[in-house]
Structures are given as structure tokens and as C-alpha cells.
Coordinates of C-alpha atoms in Angstrom, one line a residue:
X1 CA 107.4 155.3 98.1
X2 CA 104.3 156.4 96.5
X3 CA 102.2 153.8 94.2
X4 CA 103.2 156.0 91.0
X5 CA 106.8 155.2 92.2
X6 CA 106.3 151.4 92.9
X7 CA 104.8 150.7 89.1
X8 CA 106.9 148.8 86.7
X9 CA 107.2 149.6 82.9
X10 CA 105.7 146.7 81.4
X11 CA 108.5 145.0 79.1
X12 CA 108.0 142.1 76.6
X13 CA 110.8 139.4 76.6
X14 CA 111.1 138.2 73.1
X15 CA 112.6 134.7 74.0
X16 CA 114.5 132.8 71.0
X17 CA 114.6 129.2 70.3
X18 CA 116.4 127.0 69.5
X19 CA 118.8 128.5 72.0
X20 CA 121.3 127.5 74.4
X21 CA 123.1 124.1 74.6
X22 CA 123.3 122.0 71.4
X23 CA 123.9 118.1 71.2
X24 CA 127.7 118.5 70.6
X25 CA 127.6 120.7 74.0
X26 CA 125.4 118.5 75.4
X27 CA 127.3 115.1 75.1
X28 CA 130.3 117.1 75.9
X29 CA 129.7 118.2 79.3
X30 CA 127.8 114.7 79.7
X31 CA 131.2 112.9 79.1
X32 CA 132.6 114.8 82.4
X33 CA 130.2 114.3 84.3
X34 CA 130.1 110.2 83.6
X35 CA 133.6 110.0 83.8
X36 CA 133.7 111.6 87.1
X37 CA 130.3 109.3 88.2
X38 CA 132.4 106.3 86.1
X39 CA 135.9 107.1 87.1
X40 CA 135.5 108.9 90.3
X41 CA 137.8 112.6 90.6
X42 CA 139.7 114.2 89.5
X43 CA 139.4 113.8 85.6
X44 CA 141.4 115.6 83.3
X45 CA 140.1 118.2 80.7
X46 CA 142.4 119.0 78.1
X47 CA 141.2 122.7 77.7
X48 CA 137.9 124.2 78.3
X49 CA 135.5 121.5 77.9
X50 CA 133.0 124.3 76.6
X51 CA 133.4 128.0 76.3
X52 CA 131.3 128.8 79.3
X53 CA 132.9 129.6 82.6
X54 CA 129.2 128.4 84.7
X55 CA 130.0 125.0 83.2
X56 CA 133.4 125.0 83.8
X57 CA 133.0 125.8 87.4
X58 CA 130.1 123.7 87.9
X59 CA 132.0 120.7 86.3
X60 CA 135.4 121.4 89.0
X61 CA 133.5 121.9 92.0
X62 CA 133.0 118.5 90.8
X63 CA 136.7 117.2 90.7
X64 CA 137.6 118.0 86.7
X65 CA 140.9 119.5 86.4
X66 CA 141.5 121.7 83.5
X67 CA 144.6 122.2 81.6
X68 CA 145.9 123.7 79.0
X69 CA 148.8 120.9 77.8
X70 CA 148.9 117.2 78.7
X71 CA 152.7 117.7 80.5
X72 CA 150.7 119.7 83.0
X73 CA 148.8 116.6 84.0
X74 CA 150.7 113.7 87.0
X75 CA 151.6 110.3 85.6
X76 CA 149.3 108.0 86.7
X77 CA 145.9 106.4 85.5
X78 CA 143.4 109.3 85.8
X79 CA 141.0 110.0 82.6
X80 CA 142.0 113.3 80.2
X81 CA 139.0 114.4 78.6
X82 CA 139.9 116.2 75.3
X83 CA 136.9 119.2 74.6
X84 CA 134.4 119.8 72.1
X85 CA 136.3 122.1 70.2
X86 CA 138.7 119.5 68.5
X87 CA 142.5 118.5 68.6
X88 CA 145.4 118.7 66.6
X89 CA 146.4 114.8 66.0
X90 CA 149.6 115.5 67.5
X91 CA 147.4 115.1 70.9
X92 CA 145.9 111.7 71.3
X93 CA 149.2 111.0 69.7
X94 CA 151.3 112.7 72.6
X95 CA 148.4 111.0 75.3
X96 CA 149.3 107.4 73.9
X97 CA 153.0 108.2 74.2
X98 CA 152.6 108.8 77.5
X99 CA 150.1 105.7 78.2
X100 CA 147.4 108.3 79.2
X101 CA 143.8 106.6 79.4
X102 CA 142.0 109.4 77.8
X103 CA 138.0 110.2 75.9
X104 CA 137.4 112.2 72.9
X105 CA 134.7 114.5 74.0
X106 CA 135.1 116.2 70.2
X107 CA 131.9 117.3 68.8
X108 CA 130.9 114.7 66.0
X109 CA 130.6 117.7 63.6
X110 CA 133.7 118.7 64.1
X111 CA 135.2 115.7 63.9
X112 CA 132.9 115.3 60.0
X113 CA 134.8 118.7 59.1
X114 CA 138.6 117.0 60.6
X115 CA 137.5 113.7 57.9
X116 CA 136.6 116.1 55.2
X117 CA 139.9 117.5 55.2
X118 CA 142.1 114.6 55.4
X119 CA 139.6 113.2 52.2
X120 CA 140.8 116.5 50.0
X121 CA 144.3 115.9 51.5
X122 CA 144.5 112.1 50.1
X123 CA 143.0 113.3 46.6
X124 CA 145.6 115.9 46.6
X125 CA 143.3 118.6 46.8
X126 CA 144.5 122.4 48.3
X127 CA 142.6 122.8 51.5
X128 CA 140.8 126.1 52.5
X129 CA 139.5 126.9 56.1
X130 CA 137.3 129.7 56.6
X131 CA 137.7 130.1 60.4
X132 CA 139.1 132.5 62.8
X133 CA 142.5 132.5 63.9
X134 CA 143.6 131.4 67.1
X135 CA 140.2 129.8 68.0
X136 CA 140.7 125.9 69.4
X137 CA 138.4 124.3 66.6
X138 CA 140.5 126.2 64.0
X139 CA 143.7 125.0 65.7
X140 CA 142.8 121.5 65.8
X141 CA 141.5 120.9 61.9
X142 CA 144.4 122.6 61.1
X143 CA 146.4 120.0 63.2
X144 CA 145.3 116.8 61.3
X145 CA 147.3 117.1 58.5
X146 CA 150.9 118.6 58.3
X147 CA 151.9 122.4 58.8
X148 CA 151.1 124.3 56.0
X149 CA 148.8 121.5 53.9
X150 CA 145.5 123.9 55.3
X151 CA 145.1 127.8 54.2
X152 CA 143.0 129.6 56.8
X153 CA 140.7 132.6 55.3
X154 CA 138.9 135.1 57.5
X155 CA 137.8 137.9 55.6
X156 CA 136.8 138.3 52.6
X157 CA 139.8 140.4 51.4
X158 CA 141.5 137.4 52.6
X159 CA 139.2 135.4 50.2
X160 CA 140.3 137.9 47.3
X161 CA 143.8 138.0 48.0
X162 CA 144.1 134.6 48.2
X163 CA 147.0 132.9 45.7
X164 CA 146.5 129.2 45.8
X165 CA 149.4 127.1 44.6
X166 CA 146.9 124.9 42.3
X167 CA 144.1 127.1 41.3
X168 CA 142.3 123.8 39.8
X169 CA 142.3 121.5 42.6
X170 CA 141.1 123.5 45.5
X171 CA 138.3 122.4 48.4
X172 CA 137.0 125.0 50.9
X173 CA 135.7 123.6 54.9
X174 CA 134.5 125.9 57.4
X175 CA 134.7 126.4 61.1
X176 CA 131.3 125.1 62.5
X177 CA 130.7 128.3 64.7
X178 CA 130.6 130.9 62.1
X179 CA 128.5 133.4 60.7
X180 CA 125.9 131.8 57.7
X181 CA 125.7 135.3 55.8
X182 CA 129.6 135.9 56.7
X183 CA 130.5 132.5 55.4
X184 CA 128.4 132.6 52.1
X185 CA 129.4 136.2 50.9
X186 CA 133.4 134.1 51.4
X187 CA 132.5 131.8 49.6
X188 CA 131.0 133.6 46.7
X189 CA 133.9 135.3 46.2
X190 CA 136.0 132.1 46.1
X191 CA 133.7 130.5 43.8
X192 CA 133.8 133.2 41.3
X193 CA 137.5 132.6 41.3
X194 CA 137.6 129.3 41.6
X195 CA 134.5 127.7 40.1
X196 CA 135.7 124.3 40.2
X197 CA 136.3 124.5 44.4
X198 CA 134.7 121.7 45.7
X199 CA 132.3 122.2 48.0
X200 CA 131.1 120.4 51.5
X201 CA 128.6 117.5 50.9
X202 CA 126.9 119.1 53.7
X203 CA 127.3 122.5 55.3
X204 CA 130.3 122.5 57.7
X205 CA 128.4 125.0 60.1
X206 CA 126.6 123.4 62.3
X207 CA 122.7 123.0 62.3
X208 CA 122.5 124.4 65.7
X209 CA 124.3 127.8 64.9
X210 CA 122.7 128.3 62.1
X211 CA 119.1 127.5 63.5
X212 CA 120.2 129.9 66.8
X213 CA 120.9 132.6 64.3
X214 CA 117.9 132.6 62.4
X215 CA 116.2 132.4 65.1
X216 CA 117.9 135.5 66.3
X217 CA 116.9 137.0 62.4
X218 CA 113.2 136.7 63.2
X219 CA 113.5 139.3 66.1
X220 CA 115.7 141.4 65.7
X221 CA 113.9 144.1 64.1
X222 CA 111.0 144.2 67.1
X223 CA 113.4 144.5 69.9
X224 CA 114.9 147.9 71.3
X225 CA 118.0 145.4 72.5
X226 CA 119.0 141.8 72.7
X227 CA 121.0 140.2 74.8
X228 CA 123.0 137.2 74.0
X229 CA 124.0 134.7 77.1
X230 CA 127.3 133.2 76.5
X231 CA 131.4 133.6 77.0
X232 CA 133.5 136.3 75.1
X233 CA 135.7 133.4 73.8
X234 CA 132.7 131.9 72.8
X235 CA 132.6 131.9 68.6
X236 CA 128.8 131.3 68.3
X237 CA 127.7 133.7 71.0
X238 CA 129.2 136.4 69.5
X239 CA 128.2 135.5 66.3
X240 CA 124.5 135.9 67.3
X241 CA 125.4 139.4 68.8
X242 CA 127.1 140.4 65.4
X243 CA 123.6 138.9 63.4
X244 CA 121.7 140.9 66.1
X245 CA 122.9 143.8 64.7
X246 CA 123.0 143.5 61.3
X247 CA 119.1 142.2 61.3
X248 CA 118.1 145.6 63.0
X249 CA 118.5 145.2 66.5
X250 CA 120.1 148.4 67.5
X251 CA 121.8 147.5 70.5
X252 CA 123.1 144.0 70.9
X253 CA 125.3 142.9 73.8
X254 CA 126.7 139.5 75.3
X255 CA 127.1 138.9 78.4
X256 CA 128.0 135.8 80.9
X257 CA 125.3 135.9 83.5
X258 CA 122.8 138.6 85.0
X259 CA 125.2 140.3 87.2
X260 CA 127.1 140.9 84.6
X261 CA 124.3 143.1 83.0
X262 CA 125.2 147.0 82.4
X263 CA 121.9 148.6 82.9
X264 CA 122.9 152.2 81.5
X265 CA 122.8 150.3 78.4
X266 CA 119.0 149.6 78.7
X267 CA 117.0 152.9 78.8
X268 CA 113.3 153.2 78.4
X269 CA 113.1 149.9 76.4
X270 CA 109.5 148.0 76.0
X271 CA 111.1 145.3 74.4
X272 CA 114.3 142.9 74.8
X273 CA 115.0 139.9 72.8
X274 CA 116.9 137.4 74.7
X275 CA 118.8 134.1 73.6
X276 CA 122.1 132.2 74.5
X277 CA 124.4 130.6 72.7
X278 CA 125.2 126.8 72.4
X279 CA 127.8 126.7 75.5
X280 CA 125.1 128.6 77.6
X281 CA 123.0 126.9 80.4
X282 CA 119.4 127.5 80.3
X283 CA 119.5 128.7 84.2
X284 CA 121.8 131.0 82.9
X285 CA 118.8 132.5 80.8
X286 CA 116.0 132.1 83.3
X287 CA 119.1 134.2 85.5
X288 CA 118.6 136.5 83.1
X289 CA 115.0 137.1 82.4
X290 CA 114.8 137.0 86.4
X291 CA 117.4 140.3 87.0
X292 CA 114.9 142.0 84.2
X293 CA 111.6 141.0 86.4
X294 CA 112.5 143.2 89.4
X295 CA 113.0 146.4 87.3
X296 CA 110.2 145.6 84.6
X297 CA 106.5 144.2 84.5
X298 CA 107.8 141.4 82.5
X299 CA 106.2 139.1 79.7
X300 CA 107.8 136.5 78.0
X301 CA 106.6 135.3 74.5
X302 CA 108.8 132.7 73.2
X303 CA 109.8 132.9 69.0
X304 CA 110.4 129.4 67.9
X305 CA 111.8 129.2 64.0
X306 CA 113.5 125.4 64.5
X307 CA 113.0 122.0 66.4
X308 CA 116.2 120.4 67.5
X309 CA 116.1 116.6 68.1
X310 CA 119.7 115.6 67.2
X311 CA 121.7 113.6 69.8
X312 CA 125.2 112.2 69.6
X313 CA 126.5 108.9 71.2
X314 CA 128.6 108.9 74.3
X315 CA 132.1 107.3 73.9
X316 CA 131.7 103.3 74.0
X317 CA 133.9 103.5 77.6
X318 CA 130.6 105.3 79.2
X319 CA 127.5 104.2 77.9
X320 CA 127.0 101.4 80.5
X321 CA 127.6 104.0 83.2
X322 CA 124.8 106.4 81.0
X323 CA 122.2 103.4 81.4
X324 CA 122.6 103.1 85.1

């Protein structure tokens, strides 16, 4: 191989922050891995405890079992871990029928969005949920109060179409994984015809997807292509690849981890912007940034728009074991 051959194209990494794992992720995965320490294996998981496969590997090599229902879980006295996503009441309510010993692992802003609703359903309010269908969080707001009391909207034709049965008393709540600019042209149009909706006292989204997508805003227009770590069933993640594109990235793609990387997809580029969304591992990233060093001459300039300092409290059951 001659020298010429051996040079690398110099290419600028364009890494975002805040990115990666957020404090409802965080405390999440933290819940596991106490129990486990607390409990000792296996322990339950009602569901993915995050969308991330990594994790949920990393957390079974470990002794967590996950399931999808509780009826797939032995009688006995081991700990069932419900995930960050949220469920329907009818769970915990199934778990103490069968005298399970179970942990809430729901992320506390989800959890504000599940009190929000049952607020509008005790004042007799008609409940809106801008969300996508299917997804677990969806599912489970939708659960805490009885079939049929919540409307779910998607799209914005959904949002016009819309025929309330009280066009006075409505209240809108959102997924917390959504888009911001999706959201907001949703709720425009809802407003307009319904301006007395009431509103969220605080933004239903969470802080940490929409600091991840602005965050993804501020570079999109000086990279050739992003990248976006994080699961397919993962809302946020491709929420940032969606944002990607519409701020002017012209080629935005997700993927789970570098060898998952289609490098067709990246000719002659000088610069890649990379981030990860809030189920995403940071070694996951450096895995990333790593598989682009031995192709490229690689330099990595960090693009910080938010600081995150949030933390949530572990369940009462595992705080002891925490201190240890």
C-alpha cells in the first residue's frame, strides 16, 4: 500500500449534547440493577425495561427475565419490575391479585401525564392524547381510566377530523417522546377549534426530548449526515432522525450500534453529526465514533445547547441498597 493509499479523509464529528440516557432511563435501568444486587436473580421485567436491546441484554446476562404479561411469570416471591414506559392500572392491579411483590420503575413524567388525565377525568373533562398508537406509554395512559374515556390523535388530519362529544369541556395530554414542532402544529389546530381546551400546566414532553432535539436543530444544517444511536421501537430516537431531516440534514439514519452501520450510505462526507437517544448507552456512541476513526482522520467537537441536572428517586424498597 502506498502512503497516498494509507491517508485518511479528515472528518469532523459534530457530537450533540444533551444526548443519550435521561434521568427517567437512568433510574429505570438503576431499579434492575438494585433489585438484582437487593433481591438477588432472577427479577422480573414486565416488558422492555427501556427500548434498547444493549441494555436489555446487559441487564439478563445479569439474571432479569423479561416478559411480555405477568401469567408468564412462576408463582413465587421473585421481584416484577414494571418499565419506564408506563402501565395500564389493570397491571399492579392483576400483580396484587396474584400477591406478586413488584417496583414501579415508571418514569416520574410519565407517571405526571397518567395524574393529569385522571385530574380531567374527575372534572369531567373529554380527554385528548396526542401519541402514537400501539406504543407502551400510549397504552398505559390510556389504561388508567376506563376504555373509551381517552381519544388518541396522531396526525394532524386526525386533529381536524376530530368530533368531540363536548366540544366545551375538552383537555389535550401528550406522549412524552414526541416530536416538539409535530406536537405544536396538533395542537394549533385543536386550539383553533377548541379555544377553551385546557392545556398542560407544564409541557407533557419531556425536557430531555426536547433538549436532545434541539440539540439535534443546531447541527443539522453543517452535517452531510447524522446518525442517531438508538432502537427502531424507540419513539425518541426516531424522532431525532425525523428532526434531523427536517432541520437540513440530508441524510439521517438510526441505527442500534456500529456494526450495524451501512457504509454505502456515507460517501465522500467531511462531516457527521452524531447523537443517541435517551435509551442509548454512551459506549454505544464512543462504539460509534470508534467504527468512523479507522475509515476517517477523525475530530470530534462537541455542540452543547442544554445542561441536564434532573434526577429522580429510586423506589423507597431500594434506596438503602443505593446507599451501600
Amino acid at each position: 500500500m502506498s502512503e497516498r493509499d494509507a491517508i485518511k479523509p479528515k472528518l469532523t464529528v459534530l457530537l450533540c449534547a444533551p444526548r443519550g440516557f435521561c434521568a427517567g432511563v437512568d433510574r429505570a435501568i438503576q431499579i434492575v440493577e438494585l433489585a438484582l444486587e437487593k433481591y438477588g436473580p432472577p427479577v422480573y421485567v414486565r416488558h422492555e425495561i427501556v427500548h434498547n436491546k444493549f441494555v436489555v441484554e446487559g441487564l439478563r446476562a445479569k439474571g432479569a427475565v423479561f416478559v411480555e404479561e405477568l401469567d408468564e411469570i412462576p408463582a413465587g416471591d421473585r421481584p416484577v419490575i414494571f418499565s419506564a414506559h408506563g402501565v395500564p392500572k389493570s397491571v399492579p392491579a392483576d400483580a396484587t391479585a396474584r400477591q406478586m411483590f413488584f417496583l414501579d420503575a415508571t418514569c416520574p413524567l410519565v407517571s405526571k401525564v397518567h395524574k393529569e388525565a385522571m385530574i380531567h377525568h374527575k372534572r369531567g373533562r373529554e380527554i385528548i392524547l396526542i401519541g402514537h398508537a400501539g406504543h407502551p406509554e400510549v397504552i398505559g395512559t390510556m389504561g388508567q381510566l376506563p376504555e373509551g374515556t381517552v381519544k388518541l390523535i396522531e396526525t394532524e388530519d386526525d386533529a381536524r377530523n376530530f368530533q368531540p362529544d363536548n366540544p366545551d369541556n375538552l383537555a389535550w395530554i401528550t406522549q412524552t417522546t414526541l416530536s416538539v414542532d409535530d406536537t405544536s402544529s396538533i395542537v394549533a389546530i385543536l386550539r383553533e377549534r377548541f379555544p377553551d381546551i385546557v392545556a398542560p400546566h407544564k409541557d407533557d414532553i419531556c425536557y430531555a426530548t426536547t433538549n436532545r432535539q434541539e440539540a439535534v436543530k443546531a447541527v443539522a444544517e453543517r452535517a452531510d449526515a447524522m446518525i442517531v444511536v438508538g432502537a427502531p421501537n424507540s419513539s425518541n430516537s426516531q424522532r431525532l432522525r425525523e428532526v434531523a431531516e427536517r432541520a437540513g440534514c440530508p441524510h439521517s439514519i438510526l441505527v442500534q450500534r456500529a456494526a450495524d452501520i451501512d457504509w454505502s450510505r456515507f460517501p465522500d462526507i467531511s462531516t457527521l453529526a452524531v447523537t443517541a437517544g435517551a435509551s442509548a448507552p454512551e459506549v454505544l456512541v464512543e462504539e460509534i465514533i470508534e467504527a468512523f476513526a479507522t475509515r476517517y482522520e477523525v475530530t470530534v467537537e462537541t455542540v452543547r445547547t442544554a445542561e441536564e441536572t434532573i434526577s429522580f428517586n429510586l423506589p423507597r424498597e431500594l434506596r438503602n441498597t443505593a446507599a451501600e
